[in-house]
XYZ file of C-alpha atoms in Angstrom:
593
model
C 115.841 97.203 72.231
C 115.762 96.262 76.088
C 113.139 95.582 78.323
C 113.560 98.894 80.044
C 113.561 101.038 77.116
C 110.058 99.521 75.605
C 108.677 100.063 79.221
C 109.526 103.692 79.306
C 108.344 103.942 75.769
C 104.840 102.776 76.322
C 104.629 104.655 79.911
C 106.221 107.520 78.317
C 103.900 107.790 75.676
C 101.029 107.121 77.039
C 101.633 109.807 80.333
C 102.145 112.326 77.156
C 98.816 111.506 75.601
C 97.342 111.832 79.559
C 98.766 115.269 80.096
C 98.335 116.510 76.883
C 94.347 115.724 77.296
C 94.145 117.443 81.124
C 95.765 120.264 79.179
C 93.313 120.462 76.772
C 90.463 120.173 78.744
C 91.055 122.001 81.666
C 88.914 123.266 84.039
C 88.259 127.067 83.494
C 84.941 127.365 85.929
C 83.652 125.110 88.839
C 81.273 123.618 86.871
C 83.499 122.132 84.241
C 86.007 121.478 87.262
C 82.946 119.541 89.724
C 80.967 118.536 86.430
C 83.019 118.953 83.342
C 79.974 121.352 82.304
C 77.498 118.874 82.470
C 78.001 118.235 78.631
C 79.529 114.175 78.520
C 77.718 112.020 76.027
C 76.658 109.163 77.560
C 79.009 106.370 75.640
C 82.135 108.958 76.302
C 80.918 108.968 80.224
C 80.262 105.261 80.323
C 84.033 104.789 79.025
C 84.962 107.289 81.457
C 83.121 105.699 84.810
C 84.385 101.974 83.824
C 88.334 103.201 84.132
C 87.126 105.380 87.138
C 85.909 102.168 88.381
C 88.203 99.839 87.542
C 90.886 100.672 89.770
C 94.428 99.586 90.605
C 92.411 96.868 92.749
C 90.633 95.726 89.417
C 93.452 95.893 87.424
C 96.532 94.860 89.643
C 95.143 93.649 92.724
C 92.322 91.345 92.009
C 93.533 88.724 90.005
C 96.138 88.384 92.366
C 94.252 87.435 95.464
C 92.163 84.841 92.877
C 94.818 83.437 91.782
C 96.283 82.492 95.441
C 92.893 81.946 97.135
C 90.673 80.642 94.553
C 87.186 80.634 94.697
C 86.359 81.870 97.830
C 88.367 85.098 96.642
C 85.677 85.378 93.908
C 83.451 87.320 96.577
C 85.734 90.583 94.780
C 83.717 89.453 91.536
C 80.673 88.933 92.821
C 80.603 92.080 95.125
C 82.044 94.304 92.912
C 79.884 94.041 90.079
C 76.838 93.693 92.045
C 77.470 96.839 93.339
C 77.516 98.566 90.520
C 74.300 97.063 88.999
C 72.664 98.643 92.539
C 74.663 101.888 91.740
C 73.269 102.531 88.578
C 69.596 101.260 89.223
C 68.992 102.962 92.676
C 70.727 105.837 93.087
C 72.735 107.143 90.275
C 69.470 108.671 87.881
C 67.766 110.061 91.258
C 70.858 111.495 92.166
C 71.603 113.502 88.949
C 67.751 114.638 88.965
C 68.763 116.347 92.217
C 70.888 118.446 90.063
C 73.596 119.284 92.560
C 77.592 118.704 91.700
C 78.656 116.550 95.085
C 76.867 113.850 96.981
C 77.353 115.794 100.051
C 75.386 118.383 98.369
C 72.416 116.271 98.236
C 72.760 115.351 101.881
C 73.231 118.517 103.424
C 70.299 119.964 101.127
C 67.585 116.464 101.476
C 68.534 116.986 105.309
C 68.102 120.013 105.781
C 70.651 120.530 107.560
C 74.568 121.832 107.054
C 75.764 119.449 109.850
C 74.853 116.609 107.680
C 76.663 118.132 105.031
C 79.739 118.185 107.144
C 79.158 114.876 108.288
C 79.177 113.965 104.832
C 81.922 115.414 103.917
C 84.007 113.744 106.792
C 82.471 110.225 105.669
C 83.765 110.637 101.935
C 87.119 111.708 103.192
C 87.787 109.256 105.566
C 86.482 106.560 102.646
C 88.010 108.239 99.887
C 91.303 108.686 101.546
C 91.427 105.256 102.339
C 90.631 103.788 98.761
C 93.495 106.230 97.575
C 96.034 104.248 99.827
C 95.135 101.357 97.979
C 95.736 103.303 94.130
C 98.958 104.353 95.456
C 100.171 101.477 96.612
C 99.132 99.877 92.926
C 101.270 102.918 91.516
C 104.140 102.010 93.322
C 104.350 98.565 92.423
C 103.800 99.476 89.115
C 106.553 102.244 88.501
C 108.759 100.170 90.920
C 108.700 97.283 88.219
C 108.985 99.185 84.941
C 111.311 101.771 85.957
C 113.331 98.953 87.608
C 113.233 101.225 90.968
C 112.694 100.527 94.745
C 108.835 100.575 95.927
C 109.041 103.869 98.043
C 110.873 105.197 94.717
C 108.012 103.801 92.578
C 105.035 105.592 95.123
C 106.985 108.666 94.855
C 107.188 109.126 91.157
C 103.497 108.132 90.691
C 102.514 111.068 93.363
C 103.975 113.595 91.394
C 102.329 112.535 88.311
C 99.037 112.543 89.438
C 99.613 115.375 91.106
C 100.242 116.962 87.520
C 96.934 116.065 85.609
C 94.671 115.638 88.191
C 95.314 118.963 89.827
C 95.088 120.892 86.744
C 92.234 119.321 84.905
C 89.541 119.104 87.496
C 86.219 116.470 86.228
C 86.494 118.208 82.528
C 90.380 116.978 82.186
C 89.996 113.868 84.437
C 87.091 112.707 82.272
C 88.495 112.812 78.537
C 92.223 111.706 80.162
C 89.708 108.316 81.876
C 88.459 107.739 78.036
C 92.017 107.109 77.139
C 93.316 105.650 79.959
C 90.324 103.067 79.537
C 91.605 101.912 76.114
C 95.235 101.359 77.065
C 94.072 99.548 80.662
C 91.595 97.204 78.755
C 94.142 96.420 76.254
C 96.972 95.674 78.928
C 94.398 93.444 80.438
C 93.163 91.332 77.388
C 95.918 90.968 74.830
C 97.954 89.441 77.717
C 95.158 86.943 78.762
C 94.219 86.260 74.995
C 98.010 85.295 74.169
C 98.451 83.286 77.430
C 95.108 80.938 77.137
C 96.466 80.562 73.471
C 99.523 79.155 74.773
C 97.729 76.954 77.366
C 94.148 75.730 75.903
C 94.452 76.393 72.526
C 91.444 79.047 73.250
C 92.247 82.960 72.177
C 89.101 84.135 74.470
C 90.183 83.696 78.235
C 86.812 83.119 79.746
C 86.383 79.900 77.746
C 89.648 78.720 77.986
C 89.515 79.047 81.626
C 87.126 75.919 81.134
C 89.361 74.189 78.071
C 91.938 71.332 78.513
C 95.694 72.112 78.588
C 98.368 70.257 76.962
C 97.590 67.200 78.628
C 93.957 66.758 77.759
C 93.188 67.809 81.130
C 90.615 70.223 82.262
C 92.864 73.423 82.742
C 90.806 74.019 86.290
C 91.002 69.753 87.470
C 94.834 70.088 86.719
C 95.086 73.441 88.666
C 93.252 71.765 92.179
C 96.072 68.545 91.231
C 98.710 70.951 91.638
C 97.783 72.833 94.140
C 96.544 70.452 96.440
C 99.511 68.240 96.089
C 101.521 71.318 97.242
C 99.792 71.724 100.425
C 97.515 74.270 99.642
C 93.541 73.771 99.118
C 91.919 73.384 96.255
C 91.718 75.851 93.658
C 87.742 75.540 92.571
C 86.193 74.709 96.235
C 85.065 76.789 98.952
C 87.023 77.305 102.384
C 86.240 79.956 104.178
C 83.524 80.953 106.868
C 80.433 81.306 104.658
C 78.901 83.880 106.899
C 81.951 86.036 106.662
C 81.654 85.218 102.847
C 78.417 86.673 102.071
C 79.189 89.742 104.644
C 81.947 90.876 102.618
C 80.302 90.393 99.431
C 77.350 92.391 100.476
C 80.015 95.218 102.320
C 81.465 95.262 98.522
C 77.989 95.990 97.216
C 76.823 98.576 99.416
C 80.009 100.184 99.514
C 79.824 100.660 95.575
C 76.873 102.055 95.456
C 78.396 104.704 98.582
C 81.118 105.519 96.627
C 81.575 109.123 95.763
C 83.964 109.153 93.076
C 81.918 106.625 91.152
C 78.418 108.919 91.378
C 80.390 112.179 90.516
C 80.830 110.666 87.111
C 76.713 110.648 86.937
C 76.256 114.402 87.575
C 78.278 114.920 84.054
C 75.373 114.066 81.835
C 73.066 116.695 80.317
C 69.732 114.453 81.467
C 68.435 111.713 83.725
C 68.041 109.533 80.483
C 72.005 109.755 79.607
C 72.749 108.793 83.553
C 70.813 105.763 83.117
C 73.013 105.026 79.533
C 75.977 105.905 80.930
C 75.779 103.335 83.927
C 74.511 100.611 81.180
C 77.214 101.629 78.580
C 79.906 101.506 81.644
C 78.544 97.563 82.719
C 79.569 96.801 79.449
C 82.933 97.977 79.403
C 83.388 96.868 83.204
C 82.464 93.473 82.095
C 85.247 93.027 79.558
C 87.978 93.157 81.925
C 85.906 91.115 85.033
C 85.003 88.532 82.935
C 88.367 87.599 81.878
C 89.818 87.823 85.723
C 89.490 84.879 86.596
C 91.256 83.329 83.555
C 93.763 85.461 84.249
C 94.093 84.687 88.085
C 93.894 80.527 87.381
C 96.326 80.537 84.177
C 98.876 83.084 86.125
C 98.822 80.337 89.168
C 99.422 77.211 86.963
C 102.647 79.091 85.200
C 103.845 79.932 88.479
C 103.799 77.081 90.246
C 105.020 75.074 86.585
C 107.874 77.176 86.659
C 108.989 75.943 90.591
C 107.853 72.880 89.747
C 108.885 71.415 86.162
C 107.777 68.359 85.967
C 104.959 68.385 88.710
C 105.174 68.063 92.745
C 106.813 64.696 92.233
C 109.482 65.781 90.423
C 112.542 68.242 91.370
C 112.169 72.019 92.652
C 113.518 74.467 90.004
C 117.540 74.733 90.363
C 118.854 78.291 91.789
C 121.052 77.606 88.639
C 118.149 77.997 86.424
C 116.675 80.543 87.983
C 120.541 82.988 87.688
C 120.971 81.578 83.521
C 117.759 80.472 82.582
C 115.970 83.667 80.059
C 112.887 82.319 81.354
C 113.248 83.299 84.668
C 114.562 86.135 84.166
C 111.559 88.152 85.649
C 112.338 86.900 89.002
C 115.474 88.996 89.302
C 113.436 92.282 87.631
C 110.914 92.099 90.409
C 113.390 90.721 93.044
C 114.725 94.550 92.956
C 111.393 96.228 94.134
C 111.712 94.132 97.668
C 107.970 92.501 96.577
C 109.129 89.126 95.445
C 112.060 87.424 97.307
C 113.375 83.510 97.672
C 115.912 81.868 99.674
C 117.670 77.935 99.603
C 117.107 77.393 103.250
C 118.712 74.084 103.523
C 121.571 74.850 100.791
C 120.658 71.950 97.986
C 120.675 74.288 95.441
C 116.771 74.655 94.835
C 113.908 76.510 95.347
C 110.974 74.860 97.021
C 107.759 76.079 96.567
C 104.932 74.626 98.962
C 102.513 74.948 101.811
C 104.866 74.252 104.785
C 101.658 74.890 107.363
C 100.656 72.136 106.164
C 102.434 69.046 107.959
C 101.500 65.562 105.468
C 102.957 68.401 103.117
C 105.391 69.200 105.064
C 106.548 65.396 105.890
C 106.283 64.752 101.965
C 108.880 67.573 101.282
C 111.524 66.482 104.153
C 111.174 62.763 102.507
C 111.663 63.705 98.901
C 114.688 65.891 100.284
C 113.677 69.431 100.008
C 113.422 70.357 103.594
C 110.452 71.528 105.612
C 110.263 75.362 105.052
C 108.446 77.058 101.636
C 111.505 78.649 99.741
C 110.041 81.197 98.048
C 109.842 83.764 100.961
C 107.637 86.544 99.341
C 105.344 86.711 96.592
C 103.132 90.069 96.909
C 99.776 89.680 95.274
C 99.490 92.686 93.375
C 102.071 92.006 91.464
C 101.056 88.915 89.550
C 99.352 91.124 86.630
C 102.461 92.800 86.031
C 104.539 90.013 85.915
C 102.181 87.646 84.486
C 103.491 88.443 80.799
C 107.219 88.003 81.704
C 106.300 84.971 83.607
C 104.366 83.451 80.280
C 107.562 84.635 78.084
C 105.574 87.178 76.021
C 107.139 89.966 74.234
C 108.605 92.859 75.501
C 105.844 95.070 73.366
C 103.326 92.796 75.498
C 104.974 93.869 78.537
C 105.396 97.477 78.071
C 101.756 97.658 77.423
C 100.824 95.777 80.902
C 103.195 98.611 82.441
C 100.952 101.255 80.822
C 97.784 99.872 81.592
C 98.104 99.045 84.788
C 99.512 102.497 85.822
C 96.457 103.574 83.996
C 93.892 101.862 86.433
C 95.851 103.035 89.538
C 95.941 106.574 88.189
C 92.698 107.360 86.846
C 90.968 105.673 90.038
C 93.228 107.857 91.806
C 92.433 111.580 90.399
C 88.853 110.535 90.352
C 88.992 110.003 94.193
C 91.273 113.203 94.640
C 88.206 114.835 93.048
C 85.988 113.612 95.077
C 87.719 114.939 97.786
C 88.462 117.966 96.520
C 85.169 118.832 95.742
C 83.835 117.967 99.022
C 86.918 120.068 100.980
C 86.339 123.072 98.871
C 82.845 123.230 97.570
C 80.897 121.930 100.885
C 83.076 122.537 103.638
C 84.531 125.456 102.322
C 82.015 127.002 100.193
C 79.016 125.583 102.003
C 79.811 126.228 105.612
C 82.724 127.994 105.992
C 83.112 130.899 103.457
C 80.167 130.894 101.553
C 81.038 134.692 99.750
C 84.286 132.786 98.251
C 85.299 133.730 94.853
C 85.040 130.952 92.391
C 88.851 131.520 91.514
C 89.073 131.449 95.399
C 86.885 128.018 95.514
C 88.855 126.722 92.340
C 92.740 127.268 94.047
C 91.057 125.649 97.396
C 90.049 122.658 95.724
C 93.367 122.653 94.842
C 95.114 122.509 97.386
C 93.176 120.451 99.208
C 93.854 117.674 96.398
C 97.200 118.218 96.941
C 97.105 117.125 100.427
C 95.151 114.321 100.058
C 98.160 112.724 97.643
C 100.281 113.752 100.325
C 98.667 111.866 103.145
C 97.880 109.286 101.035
C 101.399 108.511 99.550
C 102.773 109.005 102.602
C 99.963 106.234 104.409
C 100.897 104.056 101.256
C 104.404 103.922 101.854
C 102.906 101.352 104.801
C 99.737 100.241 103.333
C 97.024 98.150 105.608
C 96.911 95.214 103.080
C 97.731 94.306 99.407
C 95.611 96.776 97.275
C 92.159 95.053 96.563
C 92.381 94.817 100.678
C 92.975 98.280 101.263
C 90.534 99.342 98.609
C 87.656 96.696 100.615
C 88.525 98.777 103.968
C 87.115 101.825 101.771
C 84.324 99.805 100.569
C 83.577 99.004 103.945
C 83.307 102.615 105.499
C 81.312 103.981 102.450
C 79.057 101.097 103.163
C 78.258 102.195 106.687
C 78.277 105.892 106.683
C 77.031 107.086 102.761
C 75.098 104.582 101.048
C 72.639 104.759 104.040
C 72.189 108.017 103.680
C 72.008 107.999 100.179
C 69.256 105.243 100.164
C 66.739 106.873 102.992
C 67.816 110.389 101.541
C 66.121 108.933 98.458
C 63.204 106.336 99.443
C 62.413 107.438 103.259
C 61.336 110.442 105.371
C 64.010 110.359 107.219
C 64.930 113.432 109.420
C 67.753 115.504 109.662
C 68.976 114.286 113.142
C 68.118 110.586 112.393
C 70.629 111.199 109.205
C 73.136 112.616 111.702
C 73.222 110.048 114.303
C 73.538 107.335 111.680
C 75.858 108.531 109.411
C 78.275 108.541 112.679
C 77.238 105.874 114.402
C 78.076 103.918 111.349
C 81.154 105.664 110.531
C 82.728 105.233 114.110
C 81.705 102.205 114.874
C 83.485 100.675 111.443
C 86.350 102.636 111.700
C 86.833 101.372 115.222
C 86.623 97.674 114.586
C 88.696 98.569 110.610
C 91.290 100.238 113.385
C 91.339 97.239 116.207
C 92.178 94.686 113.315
C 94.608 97.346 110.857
C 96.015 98.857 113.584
C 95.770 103.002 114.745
C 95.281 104.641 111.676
C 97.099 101.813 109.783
C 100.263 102.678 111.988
C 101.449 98.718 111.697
C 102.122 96.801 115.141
C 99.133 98.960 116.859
C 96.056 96.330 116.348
C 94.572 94.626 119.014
C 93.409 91.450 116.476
C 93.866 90.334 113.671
C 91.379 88.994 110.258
C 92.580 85.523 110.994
C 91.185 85.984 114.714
C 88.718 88.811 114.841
C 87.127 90.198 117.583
C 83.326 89.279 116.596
C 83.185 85.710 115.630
C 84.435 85.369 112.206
C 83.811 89.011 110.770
C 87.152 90.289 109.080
C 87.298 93.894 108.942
C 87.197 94.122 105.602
C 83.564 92.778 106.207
C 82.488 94.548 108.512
C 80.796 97.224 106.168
C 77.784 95.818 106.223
C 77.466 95.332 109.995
C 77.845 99.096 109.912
C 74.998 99.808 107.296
C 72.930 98.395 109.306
C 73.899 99.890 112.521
C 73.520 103.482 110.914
C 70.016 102.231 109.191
C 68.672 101.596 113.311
C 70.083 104.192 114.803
C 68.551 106.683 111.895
C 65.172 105.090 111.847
C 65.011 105.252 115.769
C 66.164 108.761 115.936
C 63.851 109.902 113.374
C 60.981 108.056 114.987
C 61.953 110.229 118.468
C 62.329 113.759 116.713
C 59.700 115.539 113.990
C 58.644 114.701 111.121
C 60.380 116.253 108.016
C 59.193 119.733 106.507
C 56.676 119.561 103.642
C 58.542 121.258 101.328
C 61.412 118.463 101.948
C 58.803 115.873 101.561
C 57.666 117.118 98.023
C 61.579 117.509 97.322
C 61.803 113.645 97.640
C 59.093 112.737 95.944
C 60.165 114.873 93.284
C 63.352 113.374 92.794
C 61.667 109.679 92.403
C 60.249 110.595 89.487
C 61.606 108.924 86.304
C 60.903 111.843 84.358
C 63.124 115.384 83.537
C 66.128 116.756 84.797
C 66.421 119.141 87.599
C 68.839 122.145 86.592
C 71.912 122.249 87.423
C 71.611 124.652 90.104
C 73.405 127.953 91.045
C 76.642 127.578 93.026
């Protein structure tokens, strides 16, 4: 059986089981389709928030950027994680005590006021519809690869099936369809990574044999930094960036986490505060399993690459373009050469492919001497799609690979309907419902939501046909603007006395000005060739925009302290409402929508 068949076995299948479950458990009421009913055990909703969570940045994207930065791209790690730990500590039990179904909910109703609503509902789309651009474009490369398609081709086919189970199942379907796409993403992620540090350190768990010896007797990580380095490119296991910029980021990915609506969503499905907290513990667990073997999988997928353009080492010969058109273990160059992401060219005709740092010039000299030219050869290597082909490029077999193809359409997807949710929900129950037409039917409120999820895969497969950056970048943009505008609201909604217009004037002060300096370095509403700078020379100091999330917390934290300090004090009865919530104890109702 080919390649191709196996794939569309395993995808096949596993899109069956996906459907069939959104089928099953399809929304019949707004509550089940904003809260699945309120009635998710806690181990079911854990299971359920971890493949919410683990997105097509997680799964695809991640590993990726590790693997061709090193260390200093472990900030995706260490952010990441972090900011779920802050998620399910500080605001995720508070905020299902509240008892309402969206996060704008809480804001318009601890404000007071239906302008912060809207405001909040503006803030999650313009987040969530960013951190969609980044599933979609994960979707495309995906479906590109395993249905041996174009990108565009790829991005088009994933729309539609999203379209199908998300739109129909609402939080009831999306949740039981996350359970199972959980188990075949965490699967696609380890058996891969347990086969492959087999084959190099002997070691069948990846996060240990990320520290073993390979063949050699070397340190698998010492002979990584040889390689690179004598390539051209810095060390693998050292830092290099601008530390300040560093720990910006990190903390952008932190906040932004915990600002997230998609993610907190998953906390109002619980029948009581206690399962909220068990969830988020019971969800850290199963989060962990794939982001502690990431970085295995990043370092081992780099040392087979560059093994495989370099046979016997940097002071040996490039890889022949003969080998790479007859040898079976190259084979996956050719598959992914076809979906325009991975592309290589014999510059100065001697028949080989040379793979190296030519910005670097000792590197550069080194090459010209040993004959190879001065220009890197292989012209394109896209980061997101080193999971993928990081089975084909070990050799594994074609069950092994068909599985990846599953689970990482599995990541993009379920990250995807949980956002279009999130959107949804906001469009139709507090826009529509909450300002708009607040006598609307619930079949009325249902069809809107609805429809408004089917726009928001339009724009966004439309936006990811020309994405900002690889996928974990696009999906740190997102990070970035739920950093400035929710989480700050979320956080003095919670543990200040805030006022309504201080809320207001942050929330957009924050929003605006990150959206302004995402825009200035990502161009116009990520139109390409309309920026005015770029990350590698930004406009303040050293601040990437992907970092700039934090810069705009803090902006919205002044400018809502200093407005609420101007205007009055908030209401008593809001003031008892808070304190309310900040007790550990009991469950508000679900209230009456």
């Amino acid at each position: 059986m080919d390649q191709f068949t196996i794939n569309l076995l395993f995808v096949g299948a596993s899109f069956a089981l996906y459907i069939g479950i959104a089928i099953w458990a399809r929304a019949g009421s707004t509550s089940e389709f904003y809260a699945a009913g309120r009635g998710i055990h806690p181990v079911t909703n854990g299971m359920a928030t971890a493949a919410d969570w683990m997105s097509a940045a997680s799964f695809i994207s991640m590993a990726g950027l590790i693997a061709f930065t090193g260390y200093d791209n472990s900030t995706y790690l260490m952010g990441w994680t972090g900011g779920y730990v802050l998620l399910a500590l500080l605001l995720a039990p508070y905020l299902r005590k509240f008892g309402k179904y969206t996060v704008s909910e809480f804001i318009g109703d601890r404000f007071y006021s239906p302008t912060a609503r809207i405001v909040a509902v503006i803030c999650l789309i313009v987040a969530s519809t960013t951190y969609v651009i980044g599933q979609m474009t994960g979707v495309g490369v995906a479906f590109g690869r395993f249905l041996e398609v174009s990108n565009t081709a790829g991005l088009l086919i994933g729309a539609c099936v999203v379209f199908a189970y998300a739109v129909f199942g609402g939080m009831k379907g999306v949740t039981y369809t996350q359970v199972a796409q959980y188990c075949v993403l965490i699967l696609a992620y380890t058996i891969p990574a347990i086969f492959i540090s087999l084959q190099l350190t002997g070691n069948p768990i990846p996060g240990l044999g990320l520290f073993g010896s390979v063949e050699s007797g070397e340190p698998l990580l010492a002979k990584l930094d040889q390689i690179v380095t004598e390539l051209g490119f810095n060390a693998y296991t050292t830092h290099h960036g601008d530390t300040f910029n560093m720990v910006l980021f990190t903390l952008s990915l932190m906040i932004g986490t915990a600002g997230l609506p998609h993610v907190i969503m998953r906390f109002f499905t619980v029948p009581r505060v206690a399962d909220a907290r068990w969830s988020a513990g019971w969800a850290l667990v199963f989060i962990a399993l794939l982001y502690l073997t990431a970085p295995a999988v990043g370092a081992m997928a780099r040392f087979n690459i560059t093994d495989q353009f370099w046979p016997n080492g940097a002071s040996g010969e490039p890889v022949s373009t003969e080998t790479i058109q007859n040898d079976p273990a190259y084979d996956w160059m050719a598959t992914w050469q076809q979906t325009g992401l991975l592309g290589w060219e014999d510059k100065n005709g001697d028949g080989r492919i040379a793979y190296f740092n030519d910005g670097n010039p000792e590197t550069v000299a080194m090459m010209e001497a040993a004959g190879w030219g001065a220009e890197n050869e292989l012209t394109n290597f896209n980061r997101d799609i080193l999971v993928l082909a990081n089975p084909e490029i070990a050799n594994l077999p074609g069950w092994v690979i068909g599985l990846v193809a599953a689970g990482g359409l599995a990541a993009a997807l379920s990250t995807a309907a949980g956002l279009l949710l999130a959107i949804s929900s906001a469009v139709s129950h507090d826009l529509i419902k909450g300002s708009i037409n607040p006598r609307i039917s619930e079949k009325g409120e249902l069809l809107s939501a609805r429809i408004a999820m089917a726009v928001a895969i339009a724009v966004a497969t439309y936006l990811g046909l020309n994405p900002p950056g690889f996928a974990a970048q696009t999906v740190a943009l997102a990070f970035g603007l739920a950093a400035a505008s929710i989480f700050p609201a979320l956080m003095m909604g919670i543990f200040t006395k805030v006022n309504n217009k201080g809320a207001v004037a942050g929330m957009l002060a924050g929003l605006i000005v990150t959206l302004v300096y995402i825009f200035l370095h990502k161009g116009w509403f990520f139109i390409p060739d309309t920026n005015s700078f770029t990350d590698a020379d930004p406009l303040l100091g050293t601040i990437k925009s992907t970092s700039f999330g934090a810069v705009g917390a803090l902006i919205n934290f002044v400018v809502a302290f200093t407005v609420s300090k101007m205007t009055d004090d908030i209401p008593a009865e809001i003031e008892e409402l808070v304190e309310s919530v900040r007790i550990p104890r009991g469950a508000g109702a679900a209230q009456d929508h």
